PDB file of C-alpha atoms in Angstrom:
ATOM      1  CA  MET A  15      26.139  -1.455  35.984  1.00  0.00           C
ATOM      2  CA  PRO A  16      27.204  -1.324  32.327  1.00  0.00           C
ATOM      3  CA  GLU A  17      29.131   1.662  31.045  1.00  0.00           C
ATOM      4  CA  PRO A  18      26.957   4.186  29.156  1.00  0.00           C
ATOM      5  CA  ILE A  19      27.386   4.198  25.402  1.00  0.00           C
ATOM      6  CA  PRO A  20      29.181   7.389  24.392  1.00  0.00           C
ATOM      7  CA  LEU A  21      27.295   9.855  22.205  1.00  0.00           C
ATOM      8  CA  ARG A  22      28.432  10.016  18.607  1.00  0.00           C
ATOM      9  CA  GLY A  23      28.314  13.016  16.340  1.00  0.00           C
ATOM     10  CA  PRO A  24      28.044  15.532  15.045  1.00  0.00           C
ATOM     11  CA  VAL A  25      24.900  14.739  13.030  1.00  0.00           C
ATOM     12  CA  ARG A  26      25.147  15.949   9.446  1.00  0.00           C
ATOM     13  CA  ARG A  27      22.635  18.471   8.096  1.00  0.00           C
ATOM     14  CA  ALA A  28      21.445  15.964   5.501  1.00  0.00           C
ATOM     15  CA  ASP A  29      20.631  13.476   8.274  1.00  0.00           C
ATOM     16  CA  ARG A  30      18.721  16.122  10.210  1.00  0.00           C
ATOM     17  CA  ALA A  31      16.809  17.090   7.074  1.00  0.00           C
ATOM     18  CA  ARG A  32      15.804  13.484   6.490  1.00  0.00           C
ATOM     19  CA  GLN A  33      14.577  13.184  10.077  1.00  0.00           C
ATOM     20  CA  VAL A  34      12.459  16.321   9.720  1.00  0.00           C
ATOM     21  CA  ALA A  35      11.090  15.169   6.353  1.00  0.00           C
ATOM     22  CA  ASP A  36      10.085  11.771   7.768  1.00  0.00           C
ATOM     23  CA  VAL A  37       7.982  13.370  10.511  1.00  0.00           C
ATOM     24  CA  LEU A  38       6.409  15.962   8.209  1.00  0.00           C
ATOM     25  CA  ARG A  39       5.604  13.338   5.561  1.00  0.00           C
ATOM     26  CA  GLN A  40       3.506  11.299   7.971  1.00  0.00           C
ATOM     27  CA  GLN A  41       1.822  14.440   9.310  1.00  0.00           C
ATOM     28  CA  ILE A  42       0.812  15.313   5.754  1.00  0.00           C
ATOM     29  CA  HIS A  43      -0.597  11.824   5.139  1.00  0.00           C
ATOM     30  CA  ALA A  44      -2.447  11.922   8.477  1.00  0.00           C
ATOM     31  CA  GLY A  45      -4.095  15.245   7.577  1.00  0.00           C
ATOM     32  CA  ALA A  46      -2.353  17.266  10.284  1.00  0.00           C
ATOM     33  CA  PHE A  47      -2.207  20.272   7.951  1.00  0.00           C
ATOM     34  CA  ALA A  48      -5.477  21.384   6.361  1.00  0.00           C
ATOM     35  CA  ASP A  49      -3.604  23.067   3.528  1.00  0.00           C
ATOM     36  CA  ALA A  50      -0.585  25.158   4.493  1.00  0.00           C
ATOM     37  CA  LEU A  51       2.372  23.835   6.454  1.00  0.00           C
ATOM     38  CA  PRO A  52       3.822  25.894   9.317  1.00  0.00           C
ATOM     39  CA  SER A  53       6.308  28.590   8.362  1.00  0.00           C
ATOM     40  CA  GLU A  54      10.020  27.901   8.138  1.00  0.00           C
ATOM     41  CA  ALA A  55      10.497  29.803  11.401  1.00  0.00           C
ATOM     42  CA  GLN A  56       7.883  27.663  13.160  1.00  0.00           C
ATOM     43  CA  LEU A  57       9.407  24.441  11.848  1.00  0.00           C
ATOM     44  CA  THR A  58      12.879  25.598  12.855  1.00  0.00           C
ATOM     45  CA  ALA A  59      11.670  26.103  16.425  1.00  0.00           C
ATOM     46  CA  GLU A  60       9.609  22.884  16.540  1.00  0.00           C
ATOM     47  CA  PHE A  61      12.422  20.617  15.346  1.00  0.00           C
ATOM     48  CA  ALA A  62      15.280  22.597  16.945  1.00  0.00           C
ATOM     49  CA  VAL A  63      17.244  22.699  13.700  1.00  0.00           C
ATOM     50  CA  SER A  64      18.599  25.429  11.437  1.00  0.00           C
ATOM     51  CA  ARG A  65      16.472  27.114   8.785  1.00  0.00           C
ATOM     52  CA  ASN A  66      18.704  25.597   6.092  1.00  0.00           C
ATOM     53  CA  THR A  67      17.936  22.134   7.475  1.00  0.00           C
ATOM     54  CA  VAL A  68      14.204  22.873   7.296  1.00  0.00           C
ATOM     55  CA  ARG A  69      14.606  24.071   3.707  1.00  0.00           C
ATOM     56  CA  ASP A  70      16.469  20.885   2.804  1.00  0.00           C
ATOM     57  CA  ALA A  71      13.684  18.789   4.369  1.00  0.00           C
ATOM     58  CA  LEU A  72      11.007  20.680   2.466  1.00  0.00           C
ATOM     59  CA  ALA A  73      12.990  20.253  -0.746  1.00  0.00           C
ATOM     60  CA  LEU A  74      12.875  16.472  -0.230  1.00  0.00           C
ATOM     61  CA  LEU A  75       9.093  16.558   0.147  1.00  0.00           C
ATOM     62  CA  LYS A  76       8.732  18.835  -2.870  1.00  0.00           C
ATOM     63  CA  ASP A  77      10.771  16.391  -4.972  1.00  0.00           C
ATOM     64  CA  GLU A  78       8.344  13.645  -3.894  1.00  0.00           C
ATOM     65  CA  GLY A  79       5.431  15.763  -5.112  1.00  0.00           C
ATOM     66  CA  LEU A  80       3.860  16.052  -1.651  1.00  0.00           C
ATOM     67  CA  ILE A  81       4.142  19.826  -1.287  1.00  0.00           C
ATOM     68  CA  GLU A  82       4.300  22.977  -3.377  1.00  0.00           C
ATOM     69  CA  ARG A  83       6.359  26.036  -2.433  1.00  0.00           C
ATOM     70  CA  ALA A  84       6.297  29.600  -3.729  1.00  0.00           C
ATOM     71  CA  PRO A  85       7.745  32.923  -2.509  1.00  0.00           C
ATOM     72  CA  LYS A  86       5.292  34.995  -0.416  1.00  0.00           C
ATOM     73  CA  ILE A  87       2.748  32.162  -0.629  1.00  0.00           C
ATOM     74  CA  GLY A  88       4.404  29.590   1.566  1.00  0.00           C
ATOM     75  CA  THR A  89       4.330  25.805   1.596  1.00  0.00           C
ATOM     76  CA  HIS A  90       1.120  23.939   0.784  1.00  0.00           C
ATOM     77  CA  VAL A  91       0.072  20.299   0.570  1.00  0.00           C
ATOM     78  CA  ALA A  92       0.008  19.213  -3.093  1.00  0.00           C
ATOM     79  CA  ARG A  93      -1.532  15.766  -2.576  1.00  0.00           C
ATOM     80  CA  ARG A  94      -2.137  13.175   0.076  1.00  0.00           C
ATOM     81  CA  LYS A  95      -1.867   9.410   0.046  1.00  0.00           C
ATOM     82  CA  TYR A  96      -4.693   6.997   0.777  1.00  0.00           C
ATOM     83  CA  ASP A  97      -4.296   4.583   3.674  1.00  0.00           C
ATOM     84  CA  HIS A  98      -4.523   0.850   2.978  1.00  0.00           C
ATOM     85  CA  GLY A  99      -4.658  -1.238   6.136  1.00  0.00           C
ATOM     86  CA  LEU A 100      -2.519  -4.287   6.816  1.00  0.00           C
ATOM     87  CA  ASP A 101      -4.423  -5.507   9.878  1.00  0.00           C
ATOM     88  CA  ALA A 102      -7.832  -6.191   8.295  1.00  0.00           C
ATOM     89  CA  LEU A 103      -8.814  -8.314   5.304  1.00  0.00           C
ATOM     90  CA  LEU A 104     -10.564  -5.731   3.116  1.00  0.00           C
ATOM     91  CA  GLY A 105     -10.891  -5.113  -0.596  1.00  0.00           C
ATOM     92  CA  LEU A 106      -9.960  -1.768  -2.118  1.00  0.00           C
ATOM     93  CA  LYS A 107     -13.591  -0.656  -2.399  1.00  0.00           C
ATOM     94  CA  GLU A 108     -14.110  -1.395   1.300  1.00  0.00           C
ATOM     95  CA  THR A 109     -10.830   0.290   2.231  1.00  0.00           C
ATOM     96  CA  LEU A 110     -11.669   3.569   0.480  1.00  0.00           C
ATOM     97  CA  ARG A 111     -15.350   3.659   1.408  1.00  0.00           C
ATOM     98  CA  GLY A 112     -16.199   7.183   2.499  1.00  0.00           C
ATOM     99  CA  HIS A 113     -13.402   8.740   0.441  1.00  0.00           C
ATOM    100  CA  GLY A 114     -14.846   8.241  -3.037  1.00  0.00           C
ATOM    101  CA  GLU A 115     -15.906   5.686  -5.602  1.00  0.00           C
ATOM    102  CA  VAL A 116     -13.782   2.746  -6.795  1.00  0.00           C
ATOM    103  CA  HIS A 117     -14.528   1.189 -10.171  1.00  0.00           C
ATOM    104  CA  ASN A 118     -12.741  -1.539 -12.082  1.00  0.00           C
ATOM    105  CA  GLU A 119     -11.555  -1.686 -15.662  1.00  0.00           C
ATOM    106  CA  VAL A 120     -11.626  -5.406 -16.424  1.00  0.00           C
ATOM    107  CA  ARG A 121      -8.682  -6.101 -18.725  1.00  0.00           C
ATOM    108  CA  ALA A 122      -8.725  -9.908 -18.863  1.00  0.00           C
ATOM    109  CA  VAL A 123     -10.945 -12.831 -17.793  1.00  0.00           C
ATOM    110  CA  GLN A 124      -9.615 -16.280 -18.687  1.00  0.00           C
ATOM    111  CA  HIS A 125      -9.525 -19.929 -17.716  1.00  0.00           C
ATOM    112  CA  VAL A 126      -5.801 -20.720 -17.516  1.00  0.00           C
ATOM    113  CA  VAL A 127      -3.452 -23.442 -16.404  1.00  0.00           C
ATOM    114  CA  PRO A 128      -1.566 -21.455 -13.764  1.00  0.00           C
ATOM    115  CA  PRO A 129       2.164 -21.616 -13.069  1.00  0.00           C
ATOM    116  CA  LEU A 130       3.076 -24.461 -10.726  1.00  0.00           C
ATOM    117  CA  ALA A 131       3.892 -22.036  -7.895  1.00  0.00           C
ATOM    118  CA  VAL A 132       0.389 -20.564  -8.152  1.00  0.00           C
ATOM    119  CA  ALA A 133      -1.222 -24.035  -8.369  1.00  0.00           C
ATOM    120  CA  ARG A 134       0.593 -25.135  -5.218  1.00  0.00           C
ATOM    121  CA  LYS A 135      -0.586 -22.091  -3.261  1.00  0.00           C
ATOM    122  CA  LEU A 136      -4.191 -22.687  -4.364  1.00  0.00           C
ATOM    123  CA  ARG A 137      -3.874 -26.455  -3.762  1.00  0.00           C
ATOM    124  CA  LEU A 138      -4.679 -27.275  -7.383  1.00  0.00           C
ATOM    125  CA  GLU A 139      -3.517 -30.393  -9.157  1.00  0.00           C
ATOM    126  CA  PRO A 140      -0.830 -29.927 -11.860  1.00  0.00           C
ATOM    127  CA  GLY A 141      -2.629 -29.049 -15.096  1.00  0.00           C
ATOM    128  CA  GLU A 142      -5.864 -28.105 -13.313  1.00  0.00           C
ATOM    129  CA  GLN A 143      -7.282 -24.813 -14.511  1.00  0.00           C
ATOM    130  CA  ALA A 144      -7.760 -21.649 -12.484  1.00  0.00           C
ATOM    131  CA  VAL A 145      -9.725 -18.508 -13.282  1.00  0.00           C
ATOM    132  CA  TYR A 146      -7.545 -15.489 -14.045  1.00  0.00           C
ATOM    133  CA  ILE A 147      -8.819 -11.899 -13.763  1.00  0.00           C
ATOM    134  CA  GLU A 148      -6.828  -8.737 -14.455  1.00  0.00           C
ATOM    135  CA  ARG A 149      -8.285  -5.416 -13.350  1.00  0.00           C
ATOM    136  CA  LEU A 150      -7.147  -1.815 -13.326  1.00  0.00           C
ATOM    137  CA  ARG A 151      -8.607  -0.282 -10.167  1.00  0.00           C
ATOM    138  CA  TRP A 152      -9.683   3.357 -10.524  1.00  0.00           C
ATOM    139  CA  PHE A 153     -10.419   5.776  -7.696  1.00  0.00           C
ATOM    140  CA  GLY A 154     -12.396   8.476  -9.449  1.00  0.00           C
ATOM    141  CA  ASP A 155     -10.196   9.416 -12.413  1.00  0.00           C
ATOM    142  CA  LEU A 156      -7.003   8.137 -10.742  1.00  0.00           C
ATOM    143  CA  PRO A 157      -5.642   4.635 -11.541  1.00  0.00           C
ATOM    144  CA  LEU A 158      -4.522   3.293  -8.157  1.00  0.00           C
ATOM    145  CA  SER A 159      -3.648  -0.353  -8.679  1.00  0.00           C
ATOM    146  CA  LEU A 160      -3.241  -3.114 -11.230  1.00  0.00           C
ATOM    147  CA  ASP A 161      -4.572  -6.404  -9.810  1.00  0.00           C
ATOM    148  CA  LEU A 162      -3.751  -9.878 -11.177  1.00  0.00           C
ATOM    149  CA  THR A 163      -6.004 -12.465  -9.549  1.00  0.00           C
ATOM    150  CA  TYR A 164      -6.023 -16.297  -9.683  1.00  0.00           C
ATOM    151  CA  LEU A 165      -9.137 -18.015  -8.307  1.00  0.00           C
ATOM    152  CA  VAL A 166      -9.910 -21.679  -7.657  1.00  0.00           C
ATOM    153  CA  PRO A 167     -12.136 -22.923 -10.500  1.00  0.00           C
ATOM    154  CA  ASP A 168     -15.396 -23.678  -8.674  1.00  0.00           C
ATOM    155  CA  ILE A 169     -15.647 -20.264  -7.028  1.00  0.00           C
ATOM    156  CA  GLY A 170     -13.847 -18.379  -9.798  1.00  0.00           C
ATOM    157  CA  GLY A 171     -16.236 -19.753 -12.406  1.00  0.00           C
ATOM    158  CA  GLU A 172     -19.112 -18.162 -10.507  1.00  0.00           C
ATOM    159  CA  VAL A 173     -17.247 -14.922  -9.783  1.00  0.00           C
ATOM    160  CA  ILE A 174     -16.791 -14.134 -13.475  1.00  0.00           C
ATOM    161  CA  THR A 175     -20.548 -14.346 -14.086  1.00  0.00           C
ATOM    162  CA  ARG A 176     -21.050 -11.376 -11.730  1.00  0.00           C
ATOM    163  CA  ASP A 177     -20.482  -7.640 -12.111  1.00  0.00           C
ATOM    164  CA  LEU A 178     -16.702  -7.240 -11.875  1.00  0.00           C
ATOM    165  CA  GLU A 179     -16.684  -3.535 -12.704  1.00  0.00           C
ATOM    166  CA  THR A 180     -18.269  -2.323  -9.475  1.00  0.00           C
ATOM    167  CA  ASN A 181     -17.709  -5.154  -6.983  1.00  0.00           C
ATOM    168  CA  ASP A 182     -14.732  -6.244  -4.924  1.00  0.00           C
ATOM    169  CA  VAL A 183     -13.836  -9.880  -5.611  1.00  0.00           C
ATOM    170  CA  PHE A 184     -13.845 -10.493  -1.844  1.00  0.00           C
ATOM    171  CA  ALA A 185     -17.539  -9.611  -1.588  1.00  0.00           C
ATOM    172  CA  LEU A 186     -18.362 -11.904  -4.507  1.00  0.00           C
ATOM    173  CA  ILE A 187     -16.412 -14.817  -3.002  1.00  0.00           C
ATOM    174  CA  GLU A 188     -18.309 -14.493   0.275  1.00  0.00           C
ATOM    175  CA  GLU A 189     -21.648 -14.307  -1.527  1.00  0.00           C
ATOM    176  CA  ILE A 190     -20.868 -17.380  -3.645  1.00  0.00           C
ATOM    177  CA  SER A 191     -19.298 -19.474  -0.873  1.00  0.00           C
ATOM    178  CA  GLY A 192     -22.042 -18.589   1.590  1.00  0.00           C
ATOM    179  CA  GLY A 193     -19.593 -17.704   4.344  1.00  0.00           C
ATOM    180  CA  PRO A 194     -16.973 -15.156   5.365  1.00  0.00           C
ATOM    181  CA  LEU A 195     -13.369 -15.052   4.322  1.00  0.00           C
ATOM    182  CA  GLY A 196     -11.057 -16.153   7.086  1.00  0.00           C
ATOM    183  CA  SER A 197      -7.456 -15.025   6.726  1.00  0.00           C
ATOM    184  CA  ALA A 198      -4.736 -14.135   4.266  1.00  0.00           C
ATOM    185  CA  ASP A 199      -0.989 -14.600   3.948  1.00  0.00           C
ATOM    186  CA  LEU A 200       0.747 -11.636   2.400  1.00  0.00           C
ATOM    187  CA  ALA A 201       4.114 -10.339   1.291  1.00  0.00           C
ATOM    188  CA  LEU A 202       4.723  -6.664   0.545  1.00  0.00           C
ATOM    189  CA  GLU A 203       7.737  -5.218  -1.227  1.00  0.00           C
ATOM    190  CA  ALA A 204       8.782  -2.083  -3.066  1.00  0.00           C
ATOM    191  CA  ILE A 205       9.553  -2.330  -6.770  1.00  0.00           C
ATOM    192  CA  THR A 206      10.067   0.138  -9.602  1.00  0.00           C
ATOM    193  CA  ALA A 207       7.484   0.533 -12.315  1.00  0.00           C
ATOM    194  CA  ASP A 208       8.342  -1.149 -15.603  1.00  0.00           C
ATOM    195  CA  ALA A 209       7.337   0.666 -18.790  1.00  0.00           C
ATOM    196  CA  HIS A 210       4.046  -1.248 -19.215  1.00  0.00           C
ATOM    197  CA  SER A 211       2.939  -0.885 -15.574  1.00  0.00           C
ATOM    198  CA  ALA A 212       3.902   2.796 -15.563  1.00  0.00           C
ATOM    199  CA  SER A 213       1.900   3.478 -18.716  1.00  0.00           C
ATOM    200  CA  THR A 214      -1.119   1.570 -17.383  1.00  0.00           C
ATOM    201  CA  LEU A 215      -1.055   3.348 -14.019  1.00  0.00           C
ATOM    202  CA  HIS A 216      -0.337   6.786 -15.550  1.00  0.00           C
ATOM    203  CA  MET A 217       2.916   7.251 -13.643  1.00  0.00           C
ATOM    204  CA  PRO A 218       6.584   7.752 -14.567  1.00  0.00           C
ATOM    205  CA  GLU A 219       8.608   4.715 -15.583  1.00  0.00           C
ATOM    206  CA  GLY A 220      10.883   3.768 -12.701  1.00  0.00           C
ATOM    207  CA  GLY A 221       8.485   5.269 -10.163  1.00  0.00           C
ATOM    208  CA  ALA A 222       7.736   3.562  -6.854  1.00  0.00           C
ATOM    209  CA  LEU A 223       5.271   0.675  -6.771  1.00  0.00           C
ATOM    210  CA  LEU A 224       4.128  -1.420  -3.827  1.00  0.00           C
ATOM    211  CA  LEU A 225       3.779  -5.056  -4.864  1.00  0.00           C
ATOM    212  CA  LEU A 226       1.459  -7.095  -2.658  1.00  0.00           C
ATOM    213  CA  GLU A 227       1.170 -10.867  -2.958  1.00  0.00           C
ATOM    214  CA  ARG A 228      -1.900 -11.979  -1.012  1.00  0.00           C
ATOM    215  CA  LEU A 229      -3.211 -15.525  -0.627  1.00  0.00           C
ATOM    216  CA  THR A 230      -6.739 -15.385   0.790  1.00  0.00           C
ATOM    217  CA  LYS A 231      -8.506 -18.303   2.465  1.00  0.00           C
ATOM    218  CA  LEU A 232     -12.041 -19.137   3.484  1.00  0.00           C
ATOM    219  CA  GLU A 233     -12.941 -19.447   7.137  1.00  0.00           C
ATOM    220  CA  ASP A 234     -12.169 -23.190   7.015  1.00  0.00           C
ATOM    221  CA  GLY A 235      -8.630 -22.485   5.762  1.00  0.00           C
ATOM    222  CA  ARG A 236      -9.177 -23.408   2.107  1.00  0.00           C
ATOM    223  CA  PRO A 237      -7.193 -21.079  -0.216  1.00  0.00           C
ATOM    224  CA  VAL A 238      -9.414 -19.497  -2.878  1.00  0.00           C
ATOM    225  CA  ASP A 239      -7.757 -16.313  -4.156  1.00  0.00           C
ATOM    226  CA  LEU A 240      -4.129 -15.472  -4.994  1.00  0.00           C
ATOM    227  CA  GLU A 241      -3.455 -11.888  -6.019  1.00  0.00           C
ATOM    228  CA  TYR A 242      -0.479  -9.905  -7.255  1.00  0.00           C
ATOM    229  CA  ILE A 243      -1.359  -6.252  -6.756  1.00  0.00           C
ATOM    230  CA  ARG A 244       0.736  -3.367  -8.032  1.00  0.00           C
ATOM    231  CA  MET A 245      -0.188  -0.197  -6.136  1.00  0.00           C
ATOM    232  CA  ARG A 246       1.077   3.299  -6.827  1.00  0.00           C
ATOM    233  CA  GLY A 247       3.601   4.060  -4.115  1.00  0.00           C
ATOM    234  CA  ASP A 248       3.022   7.783  -4.561  1.00  0.00           C
ATOM    235  CA  ARG A 249      -0.686   7.470  -3.695  1.00  0.00           C
ATOM    236  CA  ILE A 250      -0.947   4.572  -1.220  1.00  0.00           C
ATOM    237  CA  THR A 251       0.413   4.198   2.330  1.00  0.00           C
ATOM    238  CA  MET A 252       0.229   0.798   4.008  1.00  0.00           C
ATOM    239  CA  ARG A 253      -0.707   1.010   7.687  1.00  0.00           C
ATOM    240  CA  GLY A 254      -1.292  -1.508  10.442  1.00  0.00           C
ATOM    241  CA  SER A 255      -1.202  -2.077  14.191  1.00  0.00           C
ATOM    242  CA  LEU A 256       1.291  -4.591  15.552  1.00  0.00           C
ATOM    243  CA  THR A 257       1.585  -6.309  18.915  1.00  0.00           C
ATOM    244  CA  ARG A 258       4.643  -7.833  20.530  1.00  0.00           C
ATOM    245  CA  PRO A 259       4.378 -11.665  20.618  1.00  0.00           C
ATOM    246  CA  PRO A 260       4.184 -13.022  24.205  1.00  0.00           C
ATOM    247  CA  GLU A 261       7.410 -15.024  23.930  1.00  0.00           C
ATOM    248  CA  ARG A 262       9.273 -11.774  23.192  1.00  0.00           C
ATOM    249  CA  THR A 263       7.888  -9.644  26.004  1.00  0.00           C
ATOM    250  CA  ASP A 264       9.644 -11.204  28.989  1.00  0.00           C
ATOM    251  CA  TRP A 265      12.121  -8.403  29.689  1.00  0.00           C
ATOM    252  CA  ARG A 266      13.145  -9.661  33.111  1.00  0.00           C
ATOM    253  CA  LEU A 267      16.725 -10.802  33.498  1.00  0.00           C
ATOM    254  CA  THR A 268      17.226 -14.380  34.660  1.00  0.00           C
TER     255      THR A 268
END
């Protein structure tokens, strides 16, 4: 039998505070607290840490703008994030259905010769035009995302004749193609907001953005839509359900 790995420590207060903040942050986003968070004494008991550690954790969340704190009033949720799923192919309007109304500010509609990297992903010939659409996506009076979309010309040409202010592009593609979308390849990374993106999205320059590159295909595998979506990291949480691939689940020793 292998020797047990010795415990290492002690754990610094800052590390404990980060651990507490990580749990509380997700509880806030999940709606675990209707308004007020538990008291410092309750959090101290729940997490088995010192009151100073709890205060440090709450200070982290306050700096992120998630909570507000005041003497004799306590700690309250300042704002929540909206969940955007990673395990279903949905547009923003579909994703936030039931939470409020999404509308689009159409900033550009053009026929363009796309960069070669974009043409390759959409299986276009060099020099062949694509349809380019740029939209600022609003959720009520909050700008949530800035979407740059390249569409193959036959479908894109029809898409831009439709109402782009109130419709998701996905719904329009399915209506025009006469069939459902099939799948999408995506890459998600964190970036900081440049001055132009920050101004457009009404957020501080250097703030957190989630950049999603998504190549969407029809049911037959044909790529039709390539998007670069900048989402406000302070208002969107990406969520999904993952499963362990079969070739990785054989835990038996041989």
